Amino acid sequence: MDKRILIPTDFSKNALNATRYALDLYAKLNCEFYFLNVFRLDNYTTNTLIMPEPGSAEYEGAKGASEEAFAKLLDMLELHHDNPKHSYHTISSFNFLSEAIKQTIDSKDIDLVIMGTQGATGAKGVIFGSNTVNAMEKIRECPVMAIPDNLRFSIPKEIVFPTNYKSSFSRKELNYLIEIAKMHNTSIKVVYFTKKTTLTEDQEKHKQLLDDILQGVDHSFHTLTDKDVAQGITSFVQSRNSDMIAFINKKHFLFNSIFSRPLVKEIGYDATVPILALNES
């Protein structure tokens, strides 16, 4: 069965960069890519009482501009990314980005969302920094991957997976991580942050289960004593030239604060590698 990947785009360089990364990362798989553009109307704000209607000159003009930009994007992809395993679909929507993403996930049975971390610089309402963070925090229907600005694709050799071992693991929630690792012969580095030296009995059980689930891929376990989790992950990634960070987005998880405003500035906004937010099953 084809994998269905949603890529929100504002046609900026960063969005195009995320698109290229996604196409290269999944070059070996049969994929349907859905490109979503949320278009804006110049004279419309949320304070305006009258909603612009489909059919009105302003609405149709903005939608037409979105569709025109899509035509150029598809021409470019045909020229530079002609992969018989990939097919492309476009969606132009007048909506809030988060709402449009959720509707598309639902209506197209999307497996994964891939976004750039920044949008068109200075353009009001389309800065992907906060949008990407919100998507990672709020989208629970499927995993979300954020691609840093200007990052060129190279085959991922190492993915860093931070955990506190406080919750159990399942194959379902780690499915996308394992899939990427198997596709590219990537090693997974499980990193545990702690102030204590020993694990509780439950933590030991969860670690053993994780070890069992990751049996099919190259993986190893590491322990760090950094007090600042975000800084610790960043240092670990930089010191080893790791290629990606993946974590399970649990509401009660030690790292759910990673994507709150102060920490995302360190990891998300200034990310040097892609970040994959997996969902707990």
Tab-separated table of N, CA and C in Angstrom, residues 80-171:
chain	number	residue	atom	x	y	z
A	80	HIS	N	13.049	17.721	-11.787
A	80	HIS	CA	14.170	17.358	-10.908
A	80	HIS	C	13.917	16.136	-10.032
A	81	HIS	N	12.664	15.728	-9.863
A	81	HIS	CA	12.352	14.594	-8.977
A	81	HIS	C	11.407	13.626	-9.671
A	82	ASP	N	11.814	13.173	-10.841
A	82	ASP	CA	10.958	12.268	-11.622
A	82	ASP	C	11.132	10.843	-11.100
A	83	ASN	N	10.324	10.482	-10.111
A	83	ASN	CA	10.408	9.161	-9.484
A	83	ASN	C	9.111	8.397	-9.779
A	84	PRO	N	9.180	7.295	-10.535
A	84	PRO	CA	7.959	6.541	-10.873
A	84	PRO	C	7.207	6.013	-9.651
A	85	LYS	N	7.895	5.967	-8.498
A	85	LYS	CA	7.234	5.484	-7.274
A	85	LYS	C	6.375	6.570	-6.615
A	86	HIS	N	6.523	7.825	-7.061
A	86	HIS	CA	5.841	8.954	-6.416
A	86	HIS	C	4.750	9.554	-7.292
A	87	SER	N	3.631	9.911	-6.657
A	87	SER	CA	2.591	10.680	-7.352
A	87	SER	C	2.239	11.897	-6.494
A	88	TYR	N	1.773	12.972	-7.152
A	88	TYR	CA	1.567	14.253	-6.472
A	88	TYR	C	0.133	14.738	-6.597
A	89	HIS	N	-0.373	15.315	-5.505
A	89	HIS	CA	-1.715	15.917	-5.483
A	89	HIS	C	-1.602	17.286	-4.819
A	90	THR	N	-2.435	18.225	-5.224
A	90	THR	CA	-2.384	19.571	-4.633
A	90	THR	C	-3.735	19.964	-4.052
A	91	ILE	N	-3.687	20.700	-2.945
A	91	ILE	CA	-4.909	21.183	-2.279
A	91	ILE	C	-4.709	22.657	-1.936
A	92	SER	N	-5.571	23.522	-2.472
A	92	SER	CA	-5.568	24.945	-2.111
A	92	SER	C	-6.755	25.180	-1.193
A	93	SER	N	-6.494	25.748	-0.006
A	93	SER	CA	-7.554	25.870	0.998
A	93	SER	C	-7.550	27.255	1.640
A	94	PHE	N	-8.741	27.834	1.782
A	94	PHE	CA	-8.881	29.078	2.545
A	94	PHE	C	-9.321	28.672	3.944
A	95	ASN	N	-8.367	28.644	4.875
A	95	ASN	CA	-8.640	28.080	6.193
A	95	ASN	C	-7.483	28.447	7.129
A	96	PHE	N	-7.617	28.113	8.402
A	96	PHE	CA	-6.477	28.187	9.307
A	96	PHE	C	-5.596	26.977	9.025
A	97	LEU	N	-4.281	27.160	9.090
A	97	LEU	CA	-3.360	26.085	8.725
A	97	LEU	C	-3.617	24.807	9.522
A	98	SER	N	-3.712	24.923	10.847
A	98	SER	CA	-3.884	23.728	11.683
A	98	SER	C	-5.175	22.979	11.331
A	99	GLU	N	-6.228	23.749	11.053
A	99	GLU	CA	-7.528	23.154	10.696
A	99	GLU	C	-7.431	22.444	9.356
A	100	ALA	N	-6.781	23.104	8.388
A	100	ALA	CA	-6.629	22.529	7.038
A	100	ALA	C	-5.801	21.244	7.094
A	101	ILE	N	-4.747	21.242	7.934
A	101	ILE	CA	-3.916	20.041	8.077
A	101	ILE	C	-4.756	18.891	8.639
A	102	LYS	N	-5.515	19.187	9.709
A	102	LYS	CA	-6.329	18.131	10.338
A	102	LYS	C	-7.378	17.581	9.374
A	103	GLN	N	-8.020	18.466	8.620
A	103	GLN	CA	-9.042	18.028	7.657
A	103	GLN	C	-8.429	17.145	6.575
A	104	THR	N	-7.221	17.517	6.129
A	104	THR	CA	-6.565	16.741	5.071
A	104	THR	C	-6.110	15.381	5.592
A	105	ILE	N	-5.580	15.344	6.816
A	105	ILE	CA	-5.190	14.062	7.427
A	105	ILE	C	-6.391	13.120	7.448
A	106	ASP	N	-7.533	13.679	7.822
A	106	ASP	CA	-8.763	12.903	7.949
A	106	ASP	C	-9.300	12.450	6.585
A	107	SER	N	-9.388	13.395	5.643
A	107	SER	CA	-10.037	13.077	4.358
A	107	SER	C	-9.153	12.257	3.418
A	108	LYS	N	-7.833	12.370	3.566
A	108	LYS	CA	-6.922	11.651	2.654
A	108	LYS	C	-6.199	10.494	3.338
A	109	ASP	N	-6.538	10.206	4.583
A	109	ASP	CA	-5.925	9.107	5.333
A	109	ASP	C	-4.395	9.221	5.320
A	110	ILE	N	-3.919	10.396	5.768
A	110	ILE	CA	-2.488	10.719	5.729
A	110	ILE	C	-1.711	9.927	6.782
A	111	ASP	N	-0.524	9.444	6.405
A	111	ASP	CA	0.339	8.678	7.309
A	111	ASP	C	1.327	9.555	8.069
A	112	LEU	N	1.777	10.645	7.421
A	112	LEU	CA	2.882	11.441	7.974
A	112	LEU	C	2.797	12.863	7.427
A	113	VAL	N	3.059	13.866	8.293
A	113	VAL	CA	3.131	15.269	7.861
A	113	VAL	C	4.588	15.691	7.905
A	114	ILE	N	5.078	16.315	6.823
A	114	ILE	CA	6.455	16.828	6.789
A	114	ILE	C	6.399	18.321	6.484
A	115	MET	N	7.022	19.136	7.355
A	115	MET	CA	6.956	20.598	7.235
A	115	MET	C	8.339	21.213	7.341
A	116	GLY	N	8.497	22.391	6.746
A	116	GLY	CA	9.690	23.188	6.985
A	116	GLY	C	9.545	23.898	8.325
A	117	THR	N	10.664	24.337	8.912
A	117	THR	CA	10.576	25.003	10.217
A	117	THR	C	10.388	26.510	10.114
A	118	GLN	N	10.634	27.081	8.934
A	118	GLN	CA	10.393	28.517	8.739
A	118	GLN	C	9.610	28.714	7.459
A	119	GLY	N	8.849	29.802	7.401
A	119	GLY	CA	8.112	30.106	6.186
A	119	GLY	C	8.731	31.279	5.465
A	120	ALA	N	7.949	31.934	4.620
A	120	ALA	CA	8.441	33.110	3.900
A	120	ALA	C	8.781	34.176	4.928
A	121	THR	N	10.014	34.603	4.977
A	121	THR	CA	10.464	35.488	6.055
A	121	THR	C	9.686	36.793	6.050
A	122	GLY	N	9.216	37.149	7.225
A	122	GLY	CA	8.511	38.419	7.387
A	122	GLY	C	7.074	38.404	6.912
A	123	ALA	N	6.634	37.335	6.238
A	123	ALA	CA	5.252	37.315	5.754
A	123	ALA	C	4.328	36.990	6.918
A	124	LYS	N	3.374	37.865	7.170
A	124	LYS	CA	2.516	37.704	8.356
A	124	LYS	C	1.634	36.465	8.209
A	125	GLY	N	1.611	35.654	9.257
A	125	GLY	CA	0.703	34.510	9.266
A	125	GLY	C	1.238	33.254	8.608
A	126	VAL	N	2.399	33.351	7.929
A	126	VAL	CA	2.909	32.145	7.286
A	126	VAL	C	4.300	31.759	7.784
A	127	ILE	N	4.681	32.289	8.950
A	127	ILE	CA	5.962	31.888	9.523
A	127	ILE	C	5.789	30.472	10.080
A	128	PHE	N	6.495	29.515	9.504
A	128	PHE	CA	6.290	28.124	9.887
A	128	PHE	C	6.900	27.782	11.233
A	129	GLY	N	7.686	28.696	11.809
A	129	GLY	CA	8.273	28.405	13.106
A	129	GLY	C	7.218	27.999	14.112
A	130	SER	N	6.319	28.919	14.427
A	130	SER	CA	5.285	28.620	15.422
A	130	SER	C	4.272	27.618	14.880
A	131	ASN	N	4.003	27.662	13.575
A	131	ASN	CA	3.051	26.712	12.984
A	131	ASN	C	3.547	25.280	13.114
A	132	THR	N	4.835	25.086	12.890
A	132	THR	CA	5.397	23.734	12.979
A	132	THR	C	5.356	23.237	14.415
A	133	VAL	N	5.695	24.117	15.344
A	133	VAL	CA	5.648	23.761	16.772
A	133	VAL	C	4.224	23.376	17.160
A	134	ASN	N	3.251	24.193	16.731
A	134	ASN	CA	1.845	23.896	17.048
A	134	ASN	C	1.418	22.559	16.452
A	135	ALA	N	1.860	22.299	15.230
A	135	ALA	CA	1.510	21.029	14.575
A	135	ALA	C	2.068	19.856	15.366
A	136	MET	N	3.322	19.988	15.833
A	136	MET	CA	3.933	18.897	16.596
A	136	MET	C	3.237	18.695	17.938
A	137	GLU	N	2.773	19.789	18.523
A	137	GLU	CA	2.095	19.688	19.821
A	137	GLU	C	0.684	19.128	19.683
A	138	LYS	N	-0.020	19.547	18.611
A	138	LYS	CA	-1.456	19.298	18.568
A	138	LYS	C	-1.903	18.152	17.670
A	139	ILE	N	-1.116	17.836	16.643
A	139	ILE	CA	-1.556	16.767	15.731
A	139	ILE	C	-1.231	15.417	16.353
A	140	ARG	N	-2.269	14.674	16.660
A	140	ARG	CA	-2.107	13.369	17.311
A	140	ARG	C	-2.481	12.234	16.358
A	141	GLU	N	-3.013	12.601	15.174
A	141	GLU	CA	-3.512	11.577	14.254
A	141	GLU	C	-2.384	10.850	13.527
A	142	CYS	N	-1.261	11.535	13.352
A	142	CYS	CA	-0.127	10.908	12.660
A	142	CYS	C	1.155	11.624	13.051
A	143	PRO	N	2.321	11.022	12.790
A	143	PRO	CA	3.587	11.686	13.128
A	143	PRO	C	3.800	12.960	12.312
A	144	VAL	N	4.603	13.876	12.872
A	144	VAL	CA	4.952	15.125	12.190
A	144	VAL	C	6.479	15.241	12.175
A	145	MET	N	7.038	15.532	10.994
A	145	MET	CA	8.483	15.736	10.882
A	145	MET	C	8.761	17.177	10.468
A	146	ALA	N	9.680	17.832	11.175
A	146	ALA	CA	10.069	19.208	10.851
A	146	ALA	C	11.471	19.197	10.249
A	147	ILE	N	11.617	19.881	9.107
A	147	ILE	CA	12.898	19.929	8.394
A	147	ILE	C	13.507	21.324	8.530
A	148	PRO	N	14.709	21.452	9.089
A	148	PRO	CA	15.326	22.776	9.252
A	148	PRO	C	15.617	23.457	7.916
A	149	ASP	N	15.667	24.772	7.965
A	149	ASP	CA	15.970	25.588	6.793
A	149	ASP	C	17.353	25.241	6.245
A	150	ASN	N	17.457	25.203	4.930
A	150	ASN	CA	18.740	24.996	4.221
A	150	ASN	C	19.390	23.627	4.444
A	151	LEU	N	18.674	22.685	5.072
A	151	LEU	CA	19.278	21.362	5.287
A	151	LEU	C	19.179	20.541	4.006
A	152	ARG	N	20.319	20.115	3.496
A	152	ARG	CA	20.321	19.269	2.304
A	152	ARG	C	20.218	17.810	2.723
A	153	PHE	N	19.513	17.018	1.938
A	153	PHE	CA	19.346	15.608	2.283
A	153	PHE	C	20.667	14.858	2.156
A	154	SER	N	20.968	14.084	3.187
A	154	SER	CA	22.017	13.066	3.074
A	154	SER	C	21.447	11.844	3.781
A	155	ILE	N	21.872	10.673	3.371
A	155	ILE	CA	21.307	9.440	3.945
A	155	ILE	C	21.537	9.451	5.454
A	156	PRO	N	20.460	9.353	6.251
A	156	PRO	CA	20.639	9.397	7.711
A	156	PRO	C	21.394	8.177	8.231
A	157	LYS	N	22.522	8.435	8.875
A	157	LYS	CA	23.331	7.347	9.441
A	157	LYS	C	22.953	7.081	10.901
A	158	GLU	N	22.428	8.139	11.587
A	158	GLU	CA	22.165	7.995	13.029
A	158	GLU	C	20.957	8.843	13.447
A	159	ILE	N	20.022	8.207	14.148
A	159	ILE	CA	18.858	8.908	14.696
A	159	ILE	C	18.939	8.849	16.227
A	160	VAL	N	18.779	9.999	16.871
A	160	VAL	CA	18.809	10.072	18.339
A	160	VAL	C	17.385	9.977	18.867
A	161	PHE	N	17.170	9.063	19.801
A	161	PHE	CA	15.832	8.822	20.365
A	161	PHE	C	15.883	9.024	21.884
A	162	PRO	N	15.527	10.232	22.393
A	162	PRO	CA	15.539	10.462	23.839
A	162	PRO	C	14.345	9.818	24.534
A	163	THR	N	14.576	9.312	25.737
A	163	THR	CA	13.488	8.672	26.496
A	163	THR	C	13.789	8.748	27.990
A	164	ASN	N	12.737	8.574	28.804
A	164	ASN	CA	12.960	8.451	30.251
A	164	ASN	C	12.570	7.060	30.753
A	165	TYR	N	12.154	6.179	29.828
A	165	TYR	CA	11.754	4.794	30.149
A	165	TYR	C	10.588	4.720	31.135
A	166	LYS	N	9.880	5.838	31.363
A	166	LYS	CA	8.813	5.806	32.374
A	166	LYS	C	7.514	5.208	31.853
A	167	SER	N	7.375	5.146	30.519
A	167	SER	CA	6.176	4.548	29.929
A	167	SER	C	6.576	3.368	29.069
A	168	SER	N	5.616	2.488	28.857
A	168	SER	CA	5.870	1.330	28.001
A	168	SER	C	5.956	1.776	26.540
A	169	PHE	N	6.478	0.915	25.663
A	169	PHE	CA	6.595	1.212	24.234
A	169	PHE	C	5.739	0.231	23.437
A	170	SER	N	5.381	0.618	22.218
A	170	SER	CA	4.675	-0.318	21.341
A	170	SER	C	5.277	-0.237	19.939
A	171	ARG	N	5.161	-1.341	19.209
A	171	ARG	CA	5.674	-1.365	17.833
A	171	ARG	C	4.956	-0.338	16.975
